[in-house]
Short mmCIF file of C-alpha atoms in Angstrom, two decimals:
data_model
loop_
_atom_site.label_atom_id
_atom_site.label_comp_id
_atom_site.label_asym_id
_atom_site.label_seq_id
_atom_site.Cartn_x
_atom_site.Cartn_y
_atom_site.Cartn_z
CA UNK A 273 37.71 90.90 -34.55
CA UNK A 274 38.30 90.08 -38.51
CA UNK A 275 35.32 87.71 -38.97
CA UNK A 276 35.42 87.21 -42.63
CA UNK A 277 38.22 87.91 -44.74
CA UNK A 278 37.67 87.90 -48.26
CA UNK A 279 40.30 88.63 -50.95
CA UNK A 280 40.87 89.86 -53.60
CA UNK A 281 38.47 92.91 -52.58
CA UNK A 282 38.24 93.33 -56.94
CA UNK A 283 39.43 92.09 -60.05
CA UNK A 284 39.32 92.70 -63.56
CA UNK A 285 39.60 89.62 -65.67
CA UNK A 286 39.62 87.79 -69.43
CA UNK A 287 37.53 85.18 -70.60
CA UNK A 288 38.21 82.07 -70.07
CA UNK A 289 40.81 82.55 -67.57
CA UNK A 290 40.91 80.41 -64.25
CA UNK A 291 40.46 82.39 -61.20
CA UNK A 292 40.10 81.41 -57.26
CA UNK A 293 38.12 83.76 -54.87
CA UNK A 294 39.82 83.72 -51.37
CA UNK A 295 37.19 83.38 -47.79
CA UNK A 296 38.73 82.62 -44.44
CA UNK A 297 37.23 83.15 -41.34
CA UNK A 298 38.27 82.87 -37.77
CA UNK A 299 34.77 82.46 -35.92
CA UNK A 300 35.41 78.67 -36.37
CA UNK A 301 31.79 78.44 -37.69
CA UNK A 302 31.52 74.79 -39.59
CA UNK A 303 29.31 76.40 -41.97
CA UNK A 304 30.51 78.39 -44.79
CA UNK A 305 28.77 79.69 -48.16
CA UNK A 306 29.17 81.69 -51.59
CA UNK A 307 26.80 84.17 -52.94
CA UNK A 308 26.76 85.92 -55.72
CA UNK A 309 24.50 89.43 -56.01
CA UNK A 310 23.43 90.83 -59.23
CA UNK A 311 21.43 93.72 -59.62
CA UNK A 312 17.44 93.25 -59.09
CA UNK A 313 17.89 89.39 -58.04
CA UNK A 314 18.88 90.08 -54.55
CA UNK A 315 21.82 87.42 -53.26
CA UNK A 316 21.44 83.94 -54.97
CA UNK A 317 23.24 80.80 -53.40
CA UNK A 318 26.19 79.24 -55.59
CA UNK A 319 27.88 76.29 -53.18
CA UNK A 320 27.72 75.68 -49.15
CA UNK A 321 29.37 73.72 -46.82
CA UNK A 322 28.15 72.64 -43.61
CA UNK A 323 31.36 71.11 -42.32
CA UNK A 324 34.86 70.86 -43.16
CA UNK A 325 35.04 68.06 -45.98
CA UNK A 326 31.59 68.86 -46.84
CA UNK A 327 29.99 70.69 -49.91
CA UNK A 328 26.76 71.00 -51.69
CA UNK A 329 25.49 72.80 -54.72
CA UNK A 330 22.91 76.14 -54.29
CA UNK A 331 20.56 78.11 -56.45
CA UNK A 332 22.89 78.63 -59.38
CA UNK A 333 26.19 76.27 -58.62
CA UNK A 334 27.30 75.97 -62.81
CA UNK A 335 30.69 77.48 -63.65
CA UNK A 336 31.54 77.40 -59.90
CA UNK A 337 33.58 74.72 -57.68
CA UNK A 338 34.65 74.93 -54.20
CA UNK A 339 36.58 72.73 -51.79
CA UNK A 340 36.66 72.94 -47.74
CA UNK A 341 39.86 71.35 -46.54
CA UNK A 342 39.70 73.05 -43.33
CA UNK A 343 37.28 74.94 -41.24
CA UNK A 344 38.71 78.23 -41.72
CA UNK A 345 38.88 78.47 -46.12
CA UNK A 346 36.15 78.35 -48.13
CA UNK A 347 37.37 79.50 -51.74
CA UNK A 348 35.51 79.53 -54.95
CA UNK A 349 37.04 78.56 -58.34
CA UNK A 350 35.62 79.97 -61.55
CA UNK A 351 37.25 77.16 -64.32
CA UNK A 352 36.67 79.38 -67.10
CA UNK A 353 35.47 82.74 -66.62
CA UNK A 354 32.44 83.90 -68.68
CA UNK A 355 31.05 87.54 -69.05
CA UNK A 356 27.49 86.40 -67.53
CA UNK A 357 29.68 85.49 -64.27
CA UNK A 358 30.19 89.30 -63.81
CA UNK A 359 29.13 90.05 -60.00
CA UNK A 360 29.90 90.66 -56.47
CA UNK A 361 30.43 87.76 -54.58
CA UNK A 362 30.27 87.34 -50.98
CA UNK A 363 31.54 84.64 -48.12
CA UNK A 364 29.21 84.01 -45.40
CA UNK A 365 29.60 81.81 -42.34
CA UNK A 366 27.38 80.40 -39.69
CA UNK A 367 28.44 78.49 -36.49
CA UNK A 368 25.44 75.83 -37.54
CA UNK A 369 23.96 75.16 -41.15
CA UNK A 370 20.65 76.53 -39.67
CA UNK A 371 21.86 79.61 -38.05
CA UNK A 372 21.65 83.37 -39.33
CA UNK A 373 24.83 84.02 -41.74
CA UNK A 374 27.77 86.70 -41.33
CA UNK A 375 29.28 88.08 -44.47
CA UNK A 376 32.42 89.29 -45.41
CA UNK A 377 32.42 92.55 -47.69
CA UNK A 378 32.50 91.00 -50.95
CA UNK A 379 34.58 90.74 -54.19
CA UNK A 380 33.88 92.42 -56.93
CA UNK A 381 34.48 90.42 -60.41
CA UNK A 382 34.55 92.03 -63.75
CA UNK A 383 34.67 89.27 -66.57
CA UNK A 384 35.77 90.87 -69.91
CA UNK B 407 13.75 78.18 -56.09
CA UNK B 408 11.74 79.77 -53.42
CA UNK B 409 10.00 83.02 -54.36
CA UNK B 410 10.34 85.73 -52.33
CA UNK B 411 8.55 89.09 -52.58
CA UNK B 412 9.89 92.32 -51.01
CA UNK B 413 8.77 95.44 -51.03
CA UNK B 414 8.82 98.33 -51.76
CA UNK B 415 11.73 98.44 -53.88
CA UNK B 416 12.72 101.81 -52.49
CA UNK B 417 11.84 104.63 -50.63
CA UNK B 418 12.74 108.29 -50.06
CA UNK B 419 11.57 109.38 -46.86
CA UNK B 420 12.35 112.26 -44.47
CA UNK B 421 14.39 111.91 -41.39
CA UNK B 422 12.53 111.29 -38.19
CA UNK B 423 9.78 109.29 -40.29
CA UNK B 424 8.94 106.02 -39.17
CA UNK B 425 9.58 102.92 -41.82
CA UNK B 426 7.71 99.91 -42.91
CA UNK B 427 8.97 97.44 -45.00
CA UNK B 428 7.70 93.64 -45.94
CA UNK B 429 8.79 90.59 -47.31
CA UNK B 430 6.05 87.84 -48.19
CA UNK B 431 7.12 84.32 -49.69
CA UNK B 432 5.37 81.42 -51.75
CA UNK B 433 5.68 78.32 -48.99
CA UNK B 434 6.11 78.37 -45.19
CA UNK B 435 9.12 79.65 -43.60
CA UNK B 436 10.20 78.82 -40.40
CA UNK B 437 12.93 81.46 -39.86
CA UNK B 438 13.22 84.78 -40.83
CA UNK B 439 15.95 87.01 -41.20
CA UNK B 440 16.45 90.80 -41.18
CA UNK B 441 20.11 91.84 -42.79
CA UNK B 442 21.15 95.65 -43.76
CA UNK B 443 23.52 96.32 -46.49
CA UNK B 444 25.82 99.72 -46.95
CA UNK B 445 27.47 100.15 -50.00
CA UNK B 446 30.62 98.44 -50.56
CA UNK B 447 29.81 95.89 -47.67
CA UNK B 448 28.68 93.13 -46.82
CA UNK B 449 24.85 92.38 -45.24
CA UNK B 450 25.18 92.47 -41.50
CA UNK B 451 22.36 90.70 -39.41
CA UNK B 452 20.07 92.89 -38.03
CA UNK B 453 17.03 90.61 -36.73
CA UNK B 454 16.19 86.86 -36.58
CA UNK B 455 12.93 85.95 -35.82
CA UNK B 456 12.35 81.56 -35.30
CA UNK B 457 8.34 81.50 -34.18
CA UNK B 458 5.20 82.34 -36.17
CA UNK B 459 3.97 85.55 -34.08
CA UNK B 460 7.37 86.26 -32.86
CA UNK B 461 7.82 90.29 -32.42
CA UNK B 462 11.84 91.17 -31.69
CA UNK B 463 13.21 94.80 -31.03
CA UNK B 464 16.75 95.64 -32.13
CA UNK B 465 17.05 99.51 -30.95
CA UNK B 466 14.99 101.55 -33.38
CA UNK B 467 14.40 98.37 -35.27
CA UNK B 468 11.18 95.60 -34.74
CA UNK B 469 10.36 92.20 -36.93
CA UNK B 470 7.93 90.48 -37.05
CA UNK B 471 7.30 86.89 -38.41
CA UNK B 472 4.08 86.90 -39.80
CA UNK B 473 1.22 84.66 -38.30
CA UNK B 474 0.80 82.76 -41.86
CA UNK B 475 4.56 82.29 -41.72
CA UNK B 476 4.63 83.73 -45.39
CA UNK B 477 5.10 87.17 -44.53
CA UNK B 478 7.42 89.01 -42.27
CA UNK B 479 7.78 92.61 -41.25
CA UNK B 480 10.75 95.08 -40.43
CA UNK B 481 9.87 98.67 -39.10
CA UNK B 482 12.14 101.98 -38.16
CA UNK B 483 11.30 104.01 -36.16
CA UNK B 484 12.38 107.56 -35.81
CA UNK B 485 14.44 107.30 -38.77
CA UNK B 486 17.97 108.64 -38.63
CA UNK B 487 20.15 109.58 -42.16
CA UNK B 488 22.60 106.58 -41.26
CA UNK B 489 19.53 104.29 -41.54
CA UNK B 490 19.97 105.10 -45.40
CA UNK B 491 21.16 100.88 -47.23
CA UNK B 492 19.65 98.57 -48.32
CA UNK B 493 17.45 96.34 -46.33
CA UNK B 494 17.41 92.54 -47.19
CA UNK B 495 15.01 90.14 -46.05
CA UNK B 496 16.10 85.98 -45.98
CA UNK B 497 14.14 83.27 -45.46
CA UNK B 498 14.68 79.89 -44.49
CA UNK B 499 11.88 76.82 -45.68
CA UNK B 500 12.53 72.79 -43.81
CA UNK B 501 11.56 71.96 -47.56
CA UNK B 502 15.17 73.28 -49.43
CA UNK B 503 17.12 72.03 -46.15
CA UNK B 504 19.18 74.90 -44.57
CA UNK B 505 19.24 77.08 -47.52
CA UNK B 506 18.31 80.61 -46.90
CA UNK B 507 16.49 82.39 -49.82
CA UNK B 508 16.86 86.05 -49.81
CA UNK B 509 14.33 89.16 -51.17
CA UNK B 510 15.73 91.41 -53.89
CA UNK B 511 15.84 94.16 -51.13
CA UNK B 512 14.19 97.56 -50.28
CA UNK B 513 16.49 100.54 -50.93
CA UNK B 514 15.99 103.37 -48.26
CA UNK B 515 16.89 106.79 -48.28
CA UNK B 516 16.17 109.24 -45.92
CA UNK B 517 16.30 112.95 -46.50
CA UNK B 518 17.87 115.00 -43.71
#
């Protein structure tokens, strides 16, 4: 069972480059999510969506953008990567908008 | 966004020791989750608790969602060296829709 699939699994990166963080999962849950978790603040909310064609900002949604053209792929775009955007990031899914989240393991983004 | 207190931070404990961890918020929950994190994962769900009251078992593992419906509880029992990650607690309020807000996490270690 692969659940959540999240790629890449790290990456190293310049300012101001453009980079895409991959989630698919195959639990055809309609709701998907991005997280980002930073040392001492726990896992803060960047964008959800509750169904495909659907998306809505979180906690701390600036510098981020995703789209959901399917059920399956969730990614998350970083326009312009900043340093303060530094983190582990993590896909979740949920088979309803109200039901407990599954994550995948994470990708961990270095912004130099 | 929603505060949510958890503690303690960490603790170093001694294997076969029983566990006792909370997580208390600022407004009224009306779900409460339980997740476990090893490094280089992802969470992983370990209890969901929907009712104010509401005491759930998961092996060595019991929740509880606190009467006031600010508070919850997660307790070990019999603690074990693989019960050594971090423990996350996530709440859910019908006042910021279905967004789940999640504690900064209690870091557990036990000493074999």
């Amino acid at each position: 069972i692969a659940g959540i699939t999240q790629a890449p699994t790290s990456q190293i990166l310049a300012a101001g480059r453009r980079m895409t963080l991959r989630c698919t999962q195959d639990m055809r849950h309609n709701a998907m999510y991005w997280y980002r978790q930073d040392l001492g603040l726990g896992l803060r909310l960047i964008h959800y969506s509750n169904t495909a064609g659907t998306t809505g900002k979180g906690e701390v949604p600036d510098g981020y953008s995703v789209s959901r053209a399917n059920t399956d792929d969730f990614p998350l775009t970083l326009a312009s990567a900043v340093p303060s955007q530094t983190s582990v990031y993590f896909c979740a899914s949920s088979h309803g908008s109200n039901q407990p989240q599954h994550f995948g393991d994470g990708t961990r983004l270095s912004i130099l | 966004g929603q505060q949510l207190n958890q503690s303690p931070q960490s603790m170093f404990i001694q294997e076969g020791e029983d566990v006792s961890m909370n997580c208390t918020s600022s407004s009224i929950f009306n779900t409460w989750l339980w997740y476990k994190q090893d490094p280089g994962e992802g969470p992983v769900l370990l209890i969901a608790l929907y009712k104010a009251g509401e005491l759930t078992s998961n092996g060595r593992l019991t929740a509880q969602f606190g009467i006031t419906r600010k508070d919850s509880f997660l307790n070990i029992s019999a603690s074990i060296p693989s019960d050594v990650g971090i423990y996350f607690c996530a709440g859910r309020t019908i006042n910021t829709g279905n967004q789940f807000y999640f504690g900064t996490g209690t870091s557990l270690t036990v000493i074999p």
